[in-house]
Amino acid sequence: MTGKLLLNGMMAGILAGIIAFSFAHFFGEPQVDRAISFEETLAAQHSSAGSEHHHDHDADGEVFSRGTQSGAGLLSGMILFSAAMGGALALVWSLCWQRTGPAGARALALALALGGFLIMSLMPGLKYPPNPPAVGDASTIGYRTMLYFVMLLVSAVIVVTAAWSAHQLRARLGSWNAALWGLLAGLAMLIVACLLMPAINEVPHGFSADVLWRFRLSSFGTQLTLWCATGLLFGLFAEKTVQNPRHRYATAGY
């Protein structure tokens, strides 16, 4: 049963990755191109200021063309990532099925997918948002990566704690009030975490605020599209699986 659900999750993730790629290609890649143009302008200015190093920079060539990066490269990366996330969603779904709410297969899948979006993208991104090329100091990339993963782990703890609190309060307060209190508790913990975590501001002078804003919106939109599509597709697959008479007895054990 778990193997069947895992396969369903990976298939849902692959299809969702293709859908998310379409969103990223049409909404995110134009902002990347504009950021690269800004980066090239800065590089040209620096080369003019220090012409003795100009030939060393010209010797460095591109491993992959920009067309390959925004096409086949982006599609491959999206499919691999979404397949892995779909498989993880399926495992968590099988663990939660008939143990926690929501009771419906589709509703549970979508709720878990939205939880994945909160943990993997939105909550850590509120403190450390995604940046296009030319934004960020190359010498601090390790430090910034570490902070992002710390914030990701904190986000996972917040979501799990808020969901557990809402589940515990459901019998006493009712589903709606318990969910509201869980949401408020999670929001309070997120605000405290954002205040305690170090701030980073490495946007170069003169970089377009419009490009930065649109890039970040497209990044969040791509992730939301990926997680929602994965949740909806996996919910459909999982519902058919658990309704199959051959799997009903196995499902009752979850």
PDB file of C-alpha atoms in Angstrom:
ATOM      1  CA  MET A   1       0.000   0.000   0.000  1.00  0.00           C
ATOM      2  CA  THR A   2       2.779   2.430   0.920  1.00  0.00           C
ATOM      3  CA  GLY A   3       4.646   1.615  -2.284  1.00  0.00           C
ATOM      4  CA  LYS A   4       1.535   2.310  -4.362  1.00  0.00           C
ATOM      5  CA  LEU A   5       1.004   5.644  -2.626  1.00  0.00           C
ATOM      6  CA  LEU A   6       4.676   6.545  -3.006  1.00  0.00           C
ATOM      7  CA  LEU A   7       4.467   5.910  -6.749  1.00  0.00           C
ATOM      8  CA  ASN A   8       1.284   7.995  -6.917  1.00  0.00           C
ATOM      9  CA  GLY A   9       3.011  10.828  -5.083  1.00  0.00           C
ATOM     10  CA  MET A  10       6.014  10.812  -7.399  1.00  0.00           C
ATOM     11  CA  MET A  11       3.790  10.744 -10.485  1.00  0.00           C
ATOM     12  CA  ALA A  12       1.740  13.638  -9.101  1.00  0.00           C
ATOM     13  CA  GLY A  13       4.981  15.495  -8.394  1.00  0.00           C
ATOM     14  CA  ILE A  14       6.288  14.985 -11.933  1.00  0.00           C
ATOM     15  CA  LEU A  15       3.066  16.314 -13.475  1.00  0.00           C
ATOM     16  CA  ALA A  16       3.052  19.227 -11.015  1.00  0.00           C
ATOM     17  CA  GLY A  17       6.680  19.969 -11.897  1.00  0.00           C
ATOM     18  CA  ILE A  18       5.747  20.340 -15.564  1.00  0.00           C
ATOM     19  CA  ILE A  19       2.904  22.702 -14.643  1.00  0.00           C
ATOM     20  CA  ALA A  20       5.156  24.726 -12.317  1.00  0.00           C
ATOM     21  CA  PHE A  21       7.831  24.886 -15.024  1.00  0.00           C
ATOM     22  CA  SER A  22       5.340  26.555 -17.354  1.00  0.00           C
ATOM     23  CA  PHE A  23       4.577  29.167 -14.704  1.00  0.00           C
ATOM     24  CA  ALA A  24       8.261  29.786 -13.932  1.00  0.00           C
ATOM     25  CA  HIS A  25       9.242  29.944 -17.596  1.00  0.00           C
ATOM     26  CA  PHE A  26       6.694  32.607 -18.516  1.00  0.00           C
ATOM     27  CA  PHE A  27       6.663  34.666 -15.295  1.00  0.00           C
ATOM     28  CA  GLY A  28      10.021  34.120 -13.592  1.00  0.00           C
ATOM     29  CA  GLU A  29      12.565  33.786 -16.391  1.00  0.00           C
ATOM     30  CA  PRO A  30      11.973  37.287 -17.867  1.00  0.00           C
ATOM     31  CA  GLN A  31      12.917  38.736 -14.471  1.00  0.00           C
ATOM     32  CA  VAL A  32      16.052  36.574 -14.408  1.00  0.00           C
ATOM     33  CA  ASP A  33      17.034  37.905 -17.822  1.00  0.00           C
ATOM     34  CA  ARG A  34      16.599  41.485 -16.619  1.00  0.00           C
ATOM     35  CA  ALA A  35      18.692  40.748 -13.507  1.00  0.00           C
ATOM     36  CA  ILE A  36      21.427  39.161 -15.642  1.00  0.00           C
ATOM     37  CA  SER A  37      21.500  42.278 -17.834  1.00  0.00           C
ATOM     38  CA  PHE A  38      22.048  44.398 -14.727  1.00  0.00           C
ATOM     39  CA  GLU A  39      24.794  42.014 -13.557  1.00  0.00           C
ATOM     40  CA  GLU A  40      26.541  42.204 -16.923  1.00  0.00           C
ATOM     41  CA  THR A  41      26.375  45.994 -16.824  1.00  0.00           C
ATOM     42  CA  LEU A  42      28.037  46.010 -13.403  1.00  0.00           C
ATOM     43  CA  ALA A  43      30.701  43.575 -14.617  1.00  0.00           C
ATOM     44  CA  ALA A  44      31.428  45.804 -17.614  1.00  0.00           C
ATOM     45  CA  GLN A  45      31.794  48.826 -15.352  1.00  0.00           C
ATOM     46  CA  HIS A  46      34.183  46.961 -13.058  1.00  0.00           C
ATOM     47  CA  SER A  47      36.192  45.770 -16.067  1.00  0.00           C
ATOM     48  CA  SER A  48      36.515  49.316 -17.295  1.00  0.00           C
ATOM     49  CA  ALA A  49      37.731  50.413 -13.860  1.00  0.00           C
ATOM     50  CA  GLY A  50      40.353  47.657 -13.726  1.00  0.00           C
ATOM     51  CA  SER A  51      41.272  46.869 -17.307  1.00  0.00           C
ATOM     52  CA  GLU A  52      44.296  44.810 -16.269  1.00  0.00           C
ATOM     53  CA  HIS A  53      41.936  42.013 -15.141  1.00  0.00           C
ATOM     54  CA  HIS A  54      39.682  42.219 -18.171  1.00  0.00           C
ATOM     55  CA  HIS A  55      41.236  39.327 -20.112  1.00  0.00           C
ATOM     56  CA  ASP A  56      41.074  36.985 -17.133  1.00  0.00           C
ATOM     57  CA  HIS A  57      37.303  37.429 -16.888  1.00  0.00           C
ATOM     58  CA  ASP A  58      36.828  36.947 -20.629  1.00  0.00           C
ATOM     59  CA  ALA A  59      38.577  33.578 -20.423  1.00  0.00           C
ATOM     60  CA  ASP A  60      35.733  32.171 -18.333  1.00  0.00           C
ATOM     61  CA  GLY A  61      33.082  30.616 -20.609  1.00  0.00           C
ATOM     62  CA  GLU A  62      29.529  29.474 -20.034  1.00  0.00           C
ATOM     63  CA  VAL A  63      29.092  25.765 -19.355  1.00  0.00           C
ATOM     64  CA  PHE A  64      25.431  25.909 -20.437  1.00  0.00           C
ATOM     65  CA  SER A  65      23.770  28.547 -22.573  1.00  0.00           C
ATOM     66  CA  ARG A  66      21.083  30.777 -21.141  1.00  0.00           C
ATOM     67  CA  GLY A  67      18.528  29.051 -23.382  1.00  0.00           C
ATOM     68  CA  THR A  68      19.454  25.644 -21.956  1.00  0.00           C
ATOM     69  CA  GLN A  69      19.325  26.964 -18.393  1.00  0.00           C
ATOM     70  CA  SER A  70      15.854  28.486 -18.809  1.00  0.00           C
ATOM     71  CA  GLY A  71      14.529  25.531 -20.816  1.00  0.00           C
ATOM     72  CA  ALA A  72      15.722  21.964 -20.388  1.00  0.00           C
ATOM     73  CA  GLY A  73      17.770  22.756 -17.279  1.00  0.00           C
ATOM     74  CA  LEU A  74      14.896  24.421 -15.457  1.00  0.00           C
ATOM     75  CA  LEU A  75      12.459  21.684 -16.497  1.00  0.00           C
ATOM     76  CA  SER A  76      14.779  18.906 -15.312  1.00  0.00           C
ATOM     77  CA  GLY A  77      15.370  20.607 -11.977  1.00  0.00           C
ATOM     78  CA  MET A  78      11.666  21.228 -11.421  1.00  0.00           C
ATOM     79  CA  ILE A  79      10.741  17.627 -12.226  1.00  0.00           C
ATOM     80  CA  LEU A  80      13.405  16.141  -9.941  1.00  0.00           C
ATOM     81  CA  PHE A  81      12.487  18.425  -7.059  1.00  0.00           C
ATOM     82  CA  SER A  82       8.734  17.981  -7.462  1.00  0.00           C
ATOM     83  CA  ALA A  83       9.039  14.191  -7.770  1.00  0.00           C
ATOM     84  CA  ALA A  84      10.948  14.092  -4.482  1.00  0.00           C
ATOM     85  CA  MET A  85       8.423  16.385  -2.799  1.00  0.00           C
ATOM     86  CA  GLY A  86       5.554  14.313  -4.172  1.00  0.00           C
ATOM     87  CA  GLY A  87       7.070  11.178  -2.707  1.00  0.00           C
ATOM     88  CA  ALA A  88       7.560  12.894   0.657  1.00  0.00           C
ATOM     89  CA  LEU A  89       3.956  14.124   0.562  1.00  0.00           C
ATOM     90  CA  ALA A  90       2.740  10.579  -0.082  1.00  0.00           C
ATOM     91  CA  LEU A  91       4.675   9.208   2.899  1.00  0.00           C
ATOM     92  CA  VAL A  92       3.355  11.897   5.246  1.00  0.00           C
ATOM     93  CA  TRP A  93      -0.169  11.376   3.878  1.00  0.00           C
ATOM     94  CA  SER A  94      -0.021   7.637   4.548  1.00  0.00           C
ATOM     95  CA  LEU A  95       1.169   8.351   8.097  1.00  0.00           C
ATOM     96  CA  CYS A  96      -1.651  10.842   8.764  1.00  0.00           C
ATOM     97  CA  TRP A  97      -4.465   9.036   6.929  1.00  0.00           C
ATOM     98  CA  GLN A  98      -7.296   8.057   9.338  1.00  0.00           C
ATOM     99  CA  ARG A  99      -5.229   9.302  12.275  1.00  0.00           C
ATOM    100  CA  THR A 100      -5.722  13.051  11.908  1.00  0.00           C
ATOM    101  CA  GLY A 101      -8.107  15.329  10.038  1.00  0.00           C
ATOM    102  CA  PRO A 102      -9.202  16.156   7.428  1.00  0.00           C
ATOM    103  CA  ALA A 103     -11.053  12.898   6.893  1.00  0.00           C
ATOM    104  CA  GLY A 104     -11.223  13.028   3.078  1.00  0.00           C
ATOM    105  CA  ALA A 105      -8.281  11.781   1.007  1.00  0.00           C
ATOM    106  CA  ARG A 106      -8.248  14.852  -1.251  1.00  0.00           C
ATOM    107  CA  ALA A 107      -8.694  17.333   1.593  1.00  0.00           C
ATOM    108  CA  LEU A 108      -5.855  15.748   3.573  1.00  0.00           C
ATOM    109  CA  ALA A 109      -3.549  15.775   0.552  1.00  0.00           C
ATOM    110  CA  LEU A 110      -4.254  19.434  -0.176  1.00  0.00           C
ATOM    111  CA  ALA A 111      -3.848  20.412   3.492  1.00  0.00           C
ATOM    112  CA  LEU A 112      -0.475  18.641   3.669  1.00  0.00           C
ATOM    113  CA  ALA A 113       0.608  20.212   0.373  1.00  0.00           C
ATOM    114  CA  LEU A 114      -0.224  23.685   1.665  1.00  0.00           C
ATOM    115  CA  GLY A 115       1.735  22.825   4.801  1.00  0.00           C
ATOM    116  CA  GLY A 116       4.678  21.903   2.570  1.00  0.00           C
ATOM    117  CA  PHE A 117       4.404  25.256   0.801  1.00  0.00           C
ATOM    118  CA  LEU A 118       4.435  27.068   4.136  1.00  0.00           C
ATOM    119  CA  ILE A 119       7.442  25.131   5.434  1.00  0.00           C
ATOM    120  CA  MET A 120       9.537  24.958   2.267  1.00  0.00           C
ATOM    121  CA  SER A 121       8.811  28.339   0.718  1.00  0.00           C
ATOM    122  CA  LEU A 122       6.554  30.976   2.239  1.00  0.00           C
ATOM    123  CA  MET A 123       7.613  31.069   5.897  1.00  0.00           C
ATOM    124  CA  PRO A 124      11.405  30.958   5.413  1.00  0.00           C
ATOM    125  CA  GLY A 125      10.982  33.229   2.389  1.00  0.00           C
ATOM    126  CA  LEU A 126       9.312  35.929   4.460  1.00  0.00           C
ATOM    127  CA  LYS A 127      12.581  36.347   6.361  1.00  0.00           C
ATOM    128  CA  TYR A 128      15.033  35.365   3.622  1.00  0.00           C
ATOM    129  CA  PRO A 129      13.240  35.879   0.287  1.00  0.00           C
ATOM    130  CA  PRO A 130      14.565  34.433  -2.983  1.00  0.00           C
ATOM    131  CA  ASN A 131      16.907  36.707  -4.911  1.00  0.00           C
ATOM    132  CA  PRO A 132      17.634  36.982  -8.646  1.00  0.00           C
ATOM    133  CA  PRO A 133      21.162  37.074 -10.120  1.00  0.00           C
ATOM    134  CA  ALA A 134      23.195  40.154  -9.118  1.00  0.00           C
ATOM    135  CA  VAL A 135      21.555  40.267  -5.674  1.00  0.00           C
ATOM    136  CA  GLY A 136      23.645  38.909  -2.827  1.00  0.00           C
ATOM    137  CA  ASP A 137      27.337  38.864  -1.957  1.00  0.00           C
ATOM    138  CA  ALA A 138      29.094  35.743  -3.246  1.00  0.00           C
ATOM    139  CA  SER A 139      31.335  35.674  -0.158  1.00  0.00           C
ATOM    140  CA  THR A 140      28.325  35.231   2.178  1.00  0.00           C
ATOM    141  CA  ILE A 141      26.508  32.514   0.247  1.00  0.00           C
ATOM    142  CA  GLY A 142      27.408  29.826   2.798  1.00  0.00           C
ATOM    143  CA  TYR A 143      26.222  31.962   5.705  1.00  0.00           C
ATOM    144  CA  ARG A 144      23.002  32.894   3.917  1.00  0.00           C
ATOM    145  CA  THR A 145      22.318  29.255   3.013  1.00  0.00           C
ATOM    146  CA  MET A 146      22.811  28.193   6.617  1.00  0.00           C
ATOM    147  CA  LEU A 147      20.396  30.863   7.865  1.00  0.00           C
ATOM    148  CA  TYR A 148      17.793  29.825   5.296  1.00  0.00           C
ATOM    149  CA  PHE A 149      17.920  26.170   6.358  1.00  0.00           C
ATOM    150  CA  VAL A 150      17.730  27.146  10.024  1.00  0.00           C
ATOM    151  CA  MET A 151      14.635  29.207   9.215  1.00  0.00           C
ATOM    152  CA  LEU A 152      13.228  26.255   7.264  1.00  0.00           C
ATOM    153  CA  LEU A 153      13.630  23.968  10.281  1.00  0.00           C
ATOM    154  CA  VAL A 154      12.069  26.603  12.534  1.00  0.00           C
ATOM    155  CA  SER A 155       9.150  26.868  10.090  1.00  0.00           C
ATOM    156  CA  ALA A 156       8.633  23.088  10.210  1.00  0.00           C
ATOM    157  CA  VAL A 157       8.545  23.173  14.016  1.00  0.00           C
ATOM    158  CA  ILE A 158       6.061  26.055  13.964  1.00  0.00           C
ATOM    159  CA  VAL A 159       3.698  24.352  11.501  1.00  0.00           C
ATOM    160  CA  VAL A 160       3.787  21.009  13.321  1.00  0.00           C
ATOM    161  CA  THR A 161       3.295  22.688  16.716  1.00  0.00           C
ATOM    162  CA  ALA A 162       0.395  24.811  15.476  1.00  0.00           C
ATOM    163  CA  ALA A 163      -1.288  21.816  13.810  1.00  0.00           C
ATOM    164  CA  TRP A 164      -0.832  19.661  16.912  1.00  0.00           C
ATOM    165  CA  SER A 165      -2.251  22.420  19.136  1.00  0.00           C
ATOM    166  CA  ALA A 166      -5.291  22.802  16.891  1.00  0.00           C
ATOM    167  CA  HIS A 167      -5.829  19.035  16.919  1.00  0.00           C
ATOM    168  CA  GLN A 168      -5.654  18.902  20.721  1.00  0.00           C
ATOM    169  CA  LEU A 169      -8.102  21.787  21.113  1.00  0.00           C
ATOM    170  CA  ARG A 170     -10.649  20.494  18.612  1.00  0.00           C
ATOM    171  CA  ALA A 171     -12.662  18.438  21.097  1.00  0.00           C
ATOM    172  CA  ARG A 172     -12.962  21.380  23.510  1.00  0.00           C
ATOM    173  CA  LEU A 173     -13.333  24.363  21.162  1.00  0.00           C
ATOM    174  CA  GLY A 174     -14.678  22.845  17.956  1.00  0.00           C
ATOM    175  CA  SER A 175     -12.907  22.532  14.614  1.00  0.00           C
ATOM    176  CA  TRP A 176     -13.195  26.172  13.521  1.00  0.00           C
ATOM    177  CA  ASN A 177     -12.105  27.768  16.814  1.00  0.00           C
ATOM    178  CA  ALA A 178      -9.295  25.241  17.268  1.00  0.00           C
ATOM    179  CA  ALA A 179      -7.988  25.959  13.774  1.00  0.00           C
ATOM    180  CA  LEU A 180      -8.146  29.701  14.460  1.00  0.00           C
ATOM    181  CA  TRP A 181      -6.194  29.378  17.709  1.00  0.00           C
ATOM    182  CA  GLY A 182      -3.631  27.157  15.994  1.00  0.00           C
ATOM    183  CA  LEU A 183      -3.241  29.747  13.219  1.00  0.00           C
ATOM    184  CA  LEU A 184      -2.771  32.590  15.710  1.00  0.00           C
ATOM    185  CA  ALA A 185      -0.240  30.578  17.707  1.00  0.00           C
ATOM    186  CA  GLY A 186       1.718  29.767  14.554  1.00  0.00           C
ATOM    187  CA  LEU A 187       1.663  33.404  13.449  1.00  0.00           C
ATOM    188  CA  ALA A 188       2.932  34.557  16.847  1.00  0.00           C
ATOM    189  CA  MET A 189       5.783  32.031  16.770  1.00  0.00           C
ATOM    190  CA  LEU A 190       6.691  33.074  13.219  1.00  0.00           C
ATOM    191  CA  ILE A 191       6.871  36.760  14.184  1.00  0.00           C
ATOM    192  CA  VAL A 192       9.143  35.953  17.124  1.00  0.00           C
ATOM    193  CA  ALA A 193      11.395  33.789  14.933  1.00  0.00           C
ATOM    194  CA  CYS A 194      11.688  36.515  12.276  1.00  0.00           C
ATOM    195  CA  LEU A 195      12.623  39.067  14.934  1.00  0.00           C
ATOM    196  CA  LEU A 196      15.283  36.808  16.450  1.00  0.00           C
ATOM    197  CA  MET A 197      16.923  35.629  13.213  1.00  0.00           C
ATOM    198  CA  PRO A 198      19.673  37.880  11.745  1.00  0.00           C
ATOM    199  CA  ALA A 199      18.662  40.248   8.959  1.00  0.00           C
ATOM    200  CA  ILE A 200      20.358  40.236   5.536  1.00  0.00           C
ATOM    201  CA  ASN A 201      20.233  43.070   3.020  1.00  0.00           C
ATOM    202  CA  GLU A 202      22.618  42.667   0.088  1.00  0.00           C
ATOM    203  CA  VAL A 203      20.656  44.318  -2.722  1.00  0.00           C
ATOM    204  CA  PRO A 204      23.187  46.318  -4.802  1.00  0.00           C
ATOM    205  CA  HIS A 205      22.723  50.035  -5.299  1.00  0.00           C
ATOM    206  CA  GLY A 206      20.759  50.831  -8.437  1.00  0.00           C
ATOM    207  CA  PHE A 207      19.106  47.417  -8.780  1.00  0.00           C
ATOM    208  CA  SER A 208      15.517  47.674 -10.045  1.00  0.00           C
ATOM    209  CA  ALA A 209      12.988  47.326  -7.223  1.00  0.00           C
ATOM    210  CA  ASP A 210      10.411  46.277  -9.816  1.00  0.00           C
ATOM    211  CA  VAL A 211      12.566  43.362 -11.020  1.00  0.00           C
ATOM    212  CA  LEU A 212      13.259  42.267  -7.447  1.00  0.00           C
ATOM    213  CA  TRP A 213       9.562  42.412  -6.509  1.00  0.00           C
ATOM    214  CA  ARG A 214       8.412  40.576  -9.636  1.00  0.00           C
ATOM    215  CA  PHE A 215      11.091  37.913  -9.255  1.00  0.00           C
ATOM    216  CA  ARG A 216      10.106  37.196  -5.674  1.00  0.00           C
ATOM    217  CA  LEU A 217       6.401  37.097  -6.554  1.00  0.00           C
ATOM    218  CA  SER A 218       7.089  34.683  -9.411  1.00  0.00           C
ATOM    219  CA  SER A 219       9.231  32.495  -7.126  1.00  0.00           C
ATOM    220  CA  PHE A 220       6.489  32.221  -4.530  1.00  0.00           C
ATOM    221  CA  GLY A 221       3.937  31.722  -7.310  1.00  0.00           C
ATOM    222  CA  THR A 222       5.960  28.884  -8.812  1.00  0.00           C
ATOM    223  CA  GLN A 223       6.216  27.119  -5.462  1.00  0.00           C
ATOM    224  CA  LEU A 224       2.514  27.635  -4.728  1.00  0.00           C
ATOM    225  CA  THR A 225       1.616  26.248  -8.150  1.00  0.00           C
ATOM    226  CA  LEU A 226       3.876  23.235  -7.605  1.00  0.00           C
ATOM    227  CA  TRP A 227       2.522  22.375  -4.162  1.00  0.00           C
ATOM    228  CA  CYS A 228      -1.145  22.958  -5.024  1.00  0.00           C
ATOM    229  CA  ALA A 229      -0.888  20.891  -8.208  1.00  0.00           C
ATOM    230  CA  THR A 230       0.914  18.112  -6.326  1.00  0.00           C
ATOM    231  CA  GLY A 231      -1.695  18.100  -3.567  1.00  0.00           C
ATOM    232  CA  LEU A 232      -4.655  18.090  -5.948  1.00  0.00           C
ATOM    233  CA  LEU A 233      -3.230  15.392  -8.233  1.00  0.00           C
ATOM    234  CA  PHE A 234      -2.019  13.167  -5.413  1.00  0.00           C
ATOM    235  CA  GLY A 235      -5.361  13.554  -3.635  1.00  0.00           C
ATOM    236  CA  LEU A 236      -7.108  12.295  -6.768  1.00  0.00           C
ATOM    237  CA  PHE A 237      -4.718   9.350  -7.116  1.00  0.00           C
ATOM    238  CA  ALA A 238      -4.846   8.495  -3.400  1.00  0.00           C
ATOM    239  CA  GLU A 239      -8.647   8.593  -3.322  1.00  0.00           C
ATOM    240  CA  LYS A 240      -8.828   6.072  -6.167  1.00  0.00           C
ATOM    241  CA  THR A 241      -6.255   3.897  -4.420  1.00  0.00           C
ATOM    242  CA  VAL A 242      -8.025   3.764  -1.058  1.00  0.00           C
ATOM    243  CA  GLN A 243     -11.399   3.174  -2.743  1.00  0.00           C
ATOM    244  CA  ASN A 244     -10.016   0.138  -4.549  1.00  0.00           C
ATOM    245  CA  PRO A 245     -11.567  -2.943  -2.844  1.00  0.00           C
ATOM    246  CA  ARG A 246      -8.197  -4.698  -2.866  1.00  0.00           C
ATOM    247  CA  HIS A 247      -6.680  -1.912  -0.732  1.00  0.00           C
ATOM    248  CA  ARG A 248      -9.530  -1.197   1.696  1.00  0.00           C
ATOM    249  CA  TYR A 249      -8.372  -3.705   4.283  1.00  0.00           C
ATOM    250  CA  ALA A 250      -4.782  -2.456   4.052  1.00  0.00           C
ATOM    251  CA  THR A 251      -5.939   1.140   4.346  1.00  0.00           C
ATOM    252  CA  ALA A 252      -7.812   0.399   7.557  1.00  0.00           C
ATOM    253  CA  GLY A 253      -4.477  -0.314   9.195  1.00  0.00           C
ATOM    254  CA  TYR A 254      -3.213   3.276   8.754  1.00  0.00           C
TER     255      TYR A 254
END
